[in-house]
Amino acid sequence: MSAQEKVYIIGTDTTYAPFEYVDEEGDFVGIDMDLLEAIAEDQGFEYELRILGFNAAVQALESNQVDGVIAGMSITDERKEAFDFTDPYYSSGSQFAVLEDSEVDSLEDLEGKIVAVKTGTTGFDVATELSEEYGFTLNVFEDSVNMYEDMQVGNSVAVVEDYPVMLYAHSTGRIRLKFIGEQQAVADNGLAVNKGENQELLQMFNDGLANLRASGEYEEIIARYLGEEALEEENKNQNIIVQFINNLEPLMEGLWQTIWLSFVSFFIALIFGVIIGLMRTSDVSLLNILAQIYIDIMRGSPLIVLAFFIYFGIPQMTGLKFNANIAGIITLSLNATAYIAEIVRGGIQAVNKGQVEAGKSLGLTNSITMRRIILPQASKIAMPSLINQFVITLKDTSILSVIGIVELTQTGKIIIARTYQSGSIWLIIGAMYIILITVLTKLSNRLEKEL
């Protein structure tokens, strides 16, 4: 397959304006996105975006889930050991900043205070290196949105981020920043691929970038997000009703993603949970032991670790790749199966043993007794716990954002990255979860009464 025929999978961040973010029309835009689109058009290659978040995107590249990563990624000597980079398309340094009305005016004033940083970034490395010299401690976050929120609520007094990102956040008018100190570790940004792989993509990116610079389109793209006119545009604060109406479409898409992932995962977990629950009550010791081992492993594994292992670990170890939605369903199903198995076991053991003896006295086999007598009664006993487990599975979908699934919680993060109005957005997201879970619980209770 030629380079022009191949569709390249490009991993990127989700909440890193002005390099990549979702605009009010729901389009994924930013310096990186516009440059990539223009270069692909210039060079005639096709690509597909995989929106993951910075850390997840890098892990996806390492496990060959994506062909390249473009996410305001600094070209450092350490990263060059694992990745090959294109020619630089932008240069910036990490900058310390505090809220505009803060009494902190210099790095020396940070002594004894807390600084918020984003894990895996150059800013994190800079802050770690300077923390001992200036005597501050770090609060580490997965994305820029939570980092800024931590400073706004007063848990930390400063943040460290690439200067263009801070400049854009300041320009929105919702986070008034004061920059302190000089830019640190000024570095070039580039698109990354695994060492020795996808060299044709690097060459096409470099050729296309050179053409954009020569034609003047490169400067137009930069000015679109960091020019004077762009930075002078302030977004006005909107009340919660306006926020909900303006973001109704992505919120509904995120809600639907949450619902169908929950139902599919729980249905699969219910089937296997019953099987493993029966194994736990079996008189065959081997089946009992195998079921117990599975339950102990799943209940002892944090869900986020399981999601990372399935989506990143297995491909890196075996070469077997999963679609993000498939990996999410597998993760939720494996986790819920263990808990449902214990619910089923408890339901079976709660049925009076005399029921089994009655079945035997009628000449019924063990399997018929279990299927016709024990399980129908056990299901009624277990129904409240099964409903509760479904609610837990539904809420657990929020963890799947770490592997690039844009469900309801991740939708909120993406909206906040553009609006910086976290209070109203999280209130909307919380209300949607409460309404959804309440409706489903009422329906489940109705079903329980009917049974």
XYZ file of C-alpha atoms in Angstrom:
451
model
C 0.000 0.000 0.000
C 1.422 3.396 -0.994
C 1.616 6.332 1.401
C -1.206 8.058 -0.472
C -3.482 5.006 -0.156
C -2.883 4.484 3.550
C -5.141 6.160 6.109
C -2.895 7.317 8.955
C -4.260 7.155 12.500
C -3.167 10.294 14.345
C -3.499 10.527 18.126
C -4.058 13.900 19.754
C -5.094 15.682 22.935
C -8.641 16.719 23.827
C -8.364 19.879 25.915
C -5.311 21.833 24.784
C -6.471 25.100 23.222
C -5.232 26.744 21.034
C -3.464 23.640 19.670
C -6.467 21.279 19.731
C -9.979 21.732 21.112
C -13.647 21.565 20.093
C -15.259 24.827 18.978
C -18.859 25.962 19.479
C -19.938 24.186 16.274
C -18.579 20.891 17.568
C -15.633 20.843 15.143
C -12.180 19.788 16.304
C -9.948 22.799 15.624
C -6.687 24.407 16.694
C -3.197 25.127 15.381
C -2.259 21.437 15.216
C -5.551 20.415 13.634
C -5.536 23.131 10.969
C -1.891 22.509 10.099
C -2.461 18.767 9.811
C -5.511 19.271 7.597
C -3.705 21.738 5.323
C -0.593 19.555 5.046
C -2.671 16.442 4.286
C -4.487 18.330 1.526
C -1.205 19.650 0.147
C 0.456 16.211 0.129
C -2.613 14.149 -0.783
C -2.702 11.717 2.144
C -5.634 10.737 4.346
C -5.736 10.549 8.120
C -8.129 9.712 10.937
C -7.979 11.450 14.306
C -7.915 9.439 17.524
C -8.817 11.878 20.318
C -7.241 10.456 23.457
C -5.623 13.015 25.730
C -1.871 13.588 25.774
C -0.664 10.698 27.959
C -3.041 8.225 26.349
C -2.012 9.384 22.870
C 1.674 8.784 23.643
C 0.894 5.332 25.046
C -1.206 4.570 21.977
C 1.785 5.472 19.788
C 4.095 3.245 21.822
C 1.661 0.328 21.439
C 1.139 1.042 17.695
C -2.536 1.879 18.187
C -1.836 5.087 16.239
C 0.684 5.954 13.536
C 1.590 9.384 14.864
C 0.868 11.948 17.570
C 0.375 15.691 17.180
C -0.559 17.409 20.423
C 1.670 20.402 21.045
C 4.363 17.795 21.723
C 7.795 19.238 22.546
C 10.807 17.703 20.841
C 13.166 16.671 23.631
C 16.301 14.500 23.703
C 14.532 11.980 25.942
C 11.590 11.641 23.552
C 13.943 11.350 20.575
C 15.179 8.042 22.034
C 11.739 6.508 21.446
C 10.236 8.638 18.671
C 11.160 10.303 15.385
C 9.902 13.861 14.904
C 9.015 16.052 11.966
C 10.589 19.434 11.404
C 9.429 21.896 14.099
C 6.162 23.676 13.325
C 6.044 25.888 16.435
C 8.328 26.926 19.293
C 7.321 27.824 22.826
C 8.440 27.518 26.420
C 6.815 26.575 29.687
C 5.514 29.503 31.701
C 4.546 29.917 35.349
C 1.363 31.883 35.974
C -0.879 32.850 38.894
C -4.297 34.468 39.087
C -4.252 38.161 38.229
C -5.033 39.292 41.794
C -2.484 36.936 43.405
C 0.170 38.351 45.742
C 2.742 36.033 44.165
C 4.992 38.077 41.857
C 8.028 35.858 41.328
C 9.201 32.270 41.493
C 10.773 33.039 44.864
C 7.286 33.794 46.238
C 6.242 30.178 45.511
C 8.211 28.839 48.477
C 6.005 26.635 50.642
C 3.134 26.815 48.143
C 1.532 24.360 45.700
C 1.887 24.497 41.912
C -0.487 22.629 39.576
C 1.052 20.802 36.607
C -0.043 18.481 33.808
C 1.561 15.052 33.822
C 3.773 13.983 30.935
C 4.426 17.526 29.708
C 7.532 19.693 29.495
C 5.897 21.929 32.100
C 5.820 18.985 34.493
C 9.547 18.375 33.946
C 10.340 22.062 34.443
C 8.268 22.301 37.623
C 9.794 19.114 39.022
C 13.293 20.415 38.360
C 12.626 23.828 39.943
C 10.493 22.628 42.859
C 13.457 21.929 45.119
C 15.230 25.175 44.220
C 12.191 27.342 44.938
C 10.628 25.180 47.655
C 7.168 24.479 46.203
C 5.252 21.218 45.894
C 3.243 19.855 42.972
C -0.357 18.882 42.319
C -0.377 16.671 39.211
C -3.328 16.440 36.796
C -4.129 14.562 33.590
C -5.409 17.566 31.646
C -5.111 21.346 31.513
C -8.727 21.993 32.498
C -8.395 20.412 35.948
C -5.031 22.094 36.432
C -6.544 25.566 35.966
C -9.551 24.642 38.104
C -7.257 23.616 40.949
C -5.712 27.080 40.932
C -9.060 28.864 40.651
C -10.524 27.108 43.695
C -7.401 27.911 45.724
C -5.874 24.457 46.144
C -2.765 25.639 44.307
C -1.439 29.150 43.713
C 0.220 28.703 40.313
C 0.194 26.611 37.159
C 2.877 25.695 34.629
C 1.893 25.350 30.983
C 3.094 26.118 27.472
C 2.956 29.877 27.001
C 0.542 29.882 23.990
C -1.952 27.749 25.931
C -1.870 30.162 28.854
C -2.139 33.157 26.539
C -5.242 31.673 24.947
C -6.810 30.838 28.325
C -6.142 34.395 29.500
C -7.679 35.840 26.332
C -11.043 34.170 27.014
C -11.567 36.605 29.879
C -12.653 33.818 32.226
C -9.210 33.108 33.701
C -7.269 36.308 34.264
C -3.625 35.299 34.600
C -0.443 37.027 35.680
C 2.741 35.545 34.235
C 5.731 35.238 36.560
C 9.344 34.514 35.709
C 10.687 33.830 32.247
C 9.687 31.100 29.834
C 11.487 27.911 30.748
C 12.810 25.139 28.486
C 11.859 26.748 25.202
C 11.419 23.866 22.759
C 10.106 23.057 19.310
C 6.853 21.202 18.686
C 6.586 18.414 16.138
C 4.544 15.439 15.016
C 5.947 12.188 16.438
C 6.067 8.635 15.090
C 7.684 5.519 16.531
C 11.411 5.203 15.966
C 12.119 4.064 12.409
C 8.440 3.743 11.447
C 6.120 5.754 9.189
C 9.011 7.709 7.719
C 6.906 8.526 4.657
C 4.466 10.371 6.944
C 7.332 12.442 8.371
C 8.553 13.321 4.906
C 5.100 14.330 3.665
C 4.516 16.446 6.790
C 7.871 18.193 6.334
C 7.272 18.825 2.623
C 3.759 20.095 3.263
C 4.914 22.340 6.104
C 7.567 23.883 3.856
C 4.924 24.551 1.208
C 2.606 26.184 3.772
C 5.400 28.456 4.973
C 6.254 29.430 1.399
C 2.640 30.224 0.505
C 1.925 32.208 3.673
C -0.848 29.817 4.794
C 1.212 28.838 7.855
C 1.162 32.414 9.182
C -2.587 32.609 8.529
C -3.207 29.507 10.651
C -1.087 30.790 13.539
C -2.788 34.206 13.410
C -6.183 32.497 13.420
C -5.572 31.406 17.024
C -2.789 33.616 18.384
C -3.103 36.795 16.330
C -4.176 40.080 17.907
C -7.744 39.828 16.627
C -8.132 36.276 17.901
C -6.806 37.111 21.346
C -8.923 40.251 21.650
C -12.154 38.291 21.265
C -13.536 37.626 24.729
C -16.219 35.046 25.319
C -18.942 36.339 27.605
C -20.029 34.315 30.599
C -23.263 32.481 29.895
C -25.873 31.306 32.369
C -26.505 27.620 32.873
C -29.587 27.474 30.631
C -27.753 29.101 27.716
C -24.792 26.772 28.280
C -27.092 23.743 28.150
C -28.854 24.922 24.985
C -25.622 25.864 23.212
C -24.039 22.501 23.989
C -27.149 20.328 23.699
C -25.960 18.294 20.709
C -22.580 17.162 22.140
C -24.185 16.550 25.540
C -26.814 14.278 23.983
C -24.136 12.445 22.002
C -22.127 11.928 25.184
C -25.243 10.758 27.022
C -26.081 8.235 24.301
C -22.509 6.926 24.360
C -22.793 6.431 28.121
C -26.148 4.645 27.855
C -25.311 2.155 25.117
C -21.914 1.295 26.577
C -23.587 0.618 29.937
C -26.340 -1.598 28.533
C -24.098 -3.655 26.256
C -21.433 -4.124 28.940
C -23.954 -5.047 31.628
C -25.776 -7.526 29.355
C -22.500 -9.324 28.599
C -21.472 -9.209 32.268
C -24.856 -10.610 33.320
C -24.424 -13.683 31.113
C -20.901 -14.455 32.281
C -21.667 -13.387 35.847
C -24.380 -16.036 36.109
C -22.003 -18.658 34.715
C -19.200 -17.784 37.111
C -21.681 -17.459 39.979
C -22.848 -21.027 39.286
C -19.215 -22.140 39.203
C -18.732 -20.575 42.661
C -21.599 -22.691 44.045
C -20.544 -25.834 42.195
C -19.549 -29.013 44.036
C -16.669 -29.378 41.565
C -13.649 -27.937 43.377
C -11.770 -26.963 40.202
C -14.659 -24.855 38.906
C -15.042 -23.227 42.298
C -11.332 -22.359 42.509
C -11.176 -20.966 38.957
C -14.195 -18.760 39.602
C -12.709 -17.516 42.878
C -9.394 -16.661 41.185
C -11.180 -14.661 38.473
C -13.275 -12.764 41.015
C -10.261 -11.955 43.183
C -8.247 -10.671 40.195
C -11.039 -8.484 38.818
C -12.075 -7.063 42.184
C -8.440 -6.371 43.035
C -7.710 -4.509 39.789
C -8.585 -0.801 39.568
C -10.832 -0.183 36.584
C -8.507 2.429 35.081
C -5.576 -0.021 35.211
C -7.700 -2.667 33.492
C -8.684 -0.175 30.770
C -5.053 0.810 30.155
C -3.933 -2.829 30.053
C -6.599 -3.881 27.552
C -6.250 -0.877 25.247
C -2.483 -0.244 25.481
C -0.858 -3.224 27.210
C -2.286 -6.105 25.181
C -1.492 -4.495 21.790
C 2.063 -3.747 22.906
C 2.577 -7.298 24.197
C 0.747 -9.282 21.503
C 0.071 -6.966 18.550
C -3.683 -7.530 18.963
C -5.442 -4.163 18.656
C -8.862 -3.143 19.935
C -11.217 -0.397 18.875
C -11.670 2.028 21.799
C -15.355 1.159 22.188
C -14.624 -2.573 22.116
C -11.842 -2.118 24.682
C -14.244 -0.102 26.853
C -16.952 -2.775 26.681
C -14.441 -5.509 27.518
C -13.172 -3.471 30.473
C -16.611 -2.797 31.938
C -17.811 -6.346 31.278
C -14.825 -8.033 32.902
C -15.143 -5.807 35.957
C -18.923 -6.124 36.356
C -18.857 -9.893 35.751
C -16.908 -10.443 38.975
C -19.393 -8.486 41.084
C -22.439 -10.020 39.406
C -20.986 -13.486 40.032
C -20.866 -12.750 43.754
C -24.407 -11.344 43.651
C -25.607 -14.544 41.947
C -23.752 -16.699 44.459
C -25.330 -14.797 47.333
C -28.794 -15.135 45.773
C -28.399 -18.890 45.321
C -27.153 -19.421 48.856
C -30.061 -17.373 50.210
C -32.572 -19.893 48.813
C -33.602 -22.423 51.451
C -31.696 -25.695 51.075
C -34.973 -27.499 51.482
C -35.818 -26.438 47.931
C -32.950 -28.549 46.619
C -34.012 -31.524 48.711
C -37.580 -31.155 47.462
C -36.350 -31.251 43.888
C -34.356 -34.391 44.532
C -37.342 -36.048 46.194
C -39.322 -35.415 43.002
C -36.604 -37.119 40.972
C -35.294 -33.943 39.340
C -31.662 -33.733 38.300
C -29.369 -31.115 39.858
C -29.329 -29.040 36.658
C -33.129 -29.013 36.341
C -33.516 -28.201 40.041
C -31.107 -25.282 39.679
C -32.719 -23.997 36.477
C -36.367 -24.463 37.413
C -36.423 -23.979 41.166
C -33.328 -22.280 42.577
C -32.431 -19.648 39.952
C -35.951 -18.155 39.657
C -36.020 -17.573 43.406
C -32.390 -16.426 43.526
C -33.029 -13.869 40.762
C -35.747 -12.202 42.827
C -33.457 -12.040 45.828
C -30.570 -10.678 43.758
C -32.607 -8.138 41.773
C -31.935 -5.068 44.026
C -28.194 -5.794 44.014
C -28.185 -6.288 40.237
C -29.915 -2.930 39.767
C -27.298 -1.319 41.983
C -24.501 -2.954 39.967
C -25.979 -1.594 36.732
C -25.932 1.921 38.200
C -22.291 1.416 39.197
C -21.428 0.207 35.678
C -23.134 3.244 34.178
C -21.094 5.603 36.347
C -17.911 3.634 35.623
C -18.182 4.628 31.940
C -16.665 7.975 32.955
C -13.313 6.236 33.464
C -13.225 5.165 29.809
C -12.321 8.690 28.730
C -8.700 7.709 29.447
C -8.722 5.541 26.310
C -10.398 8.133 24.119
C -14.092 7.347 24.529
C -16.074 10.585 24.524
C -18.888 9.723 26.941
C -20.819 12.179 29.081
C -18.043 13.118 31.521
C -15.437 13.532 28.784
C -17.920 15.661 26.838
C -18.043 17.985 29.837
C -14.247 18.252 29.908
C -14.142 19.104 26.217
C -16.759 21.836 26.607
C -14.952 23.303 29.629
C -11.690 23.392 27.652
C -13.363 25.868 25.309
C -15.559 27.826 27.728
C -13.633 27.662 31.044
C -17.050 27.657 32.771
C -16.613 24.517 34.834
C -19.187 25.303 37.523
C -22.208 25.410 35.212
C -21.014 22.576 32.969
C -20.349 20.151 35.835
C -23.726 21.063 37.322
C -25.363 20.185 33.990
C -23.408 16.920 33.713
C -24.259 15.969 37.296
C -27.956 16.702 36.758
C -27.973 14.558 33.608
C -26.437 11.621 35.488
C -28.929 11.989 38.346
C -31.922 12.155 35.997
C -30.687 9.203 33.939
C -29.957 6.999 36.947
C -33.219 7.964 38.654
C -35.275 7.069 35.560
C -33.466 3.756 35.079
C -33.793 2.915 38.773
C -37.538 3.601 38.707
C -37.945 1.382 35.643
C -35.877 -1.357 37.296
C -37.951 -1.145 40.480
C -41.104 -1.468 38.385
C -39.645 -4.555 36.732
C -38.732 -5.985 40.125
C -42.324 -5.578 41.342
C -43.675 -7.214 38.185
C -41.402 -10.201 38.751
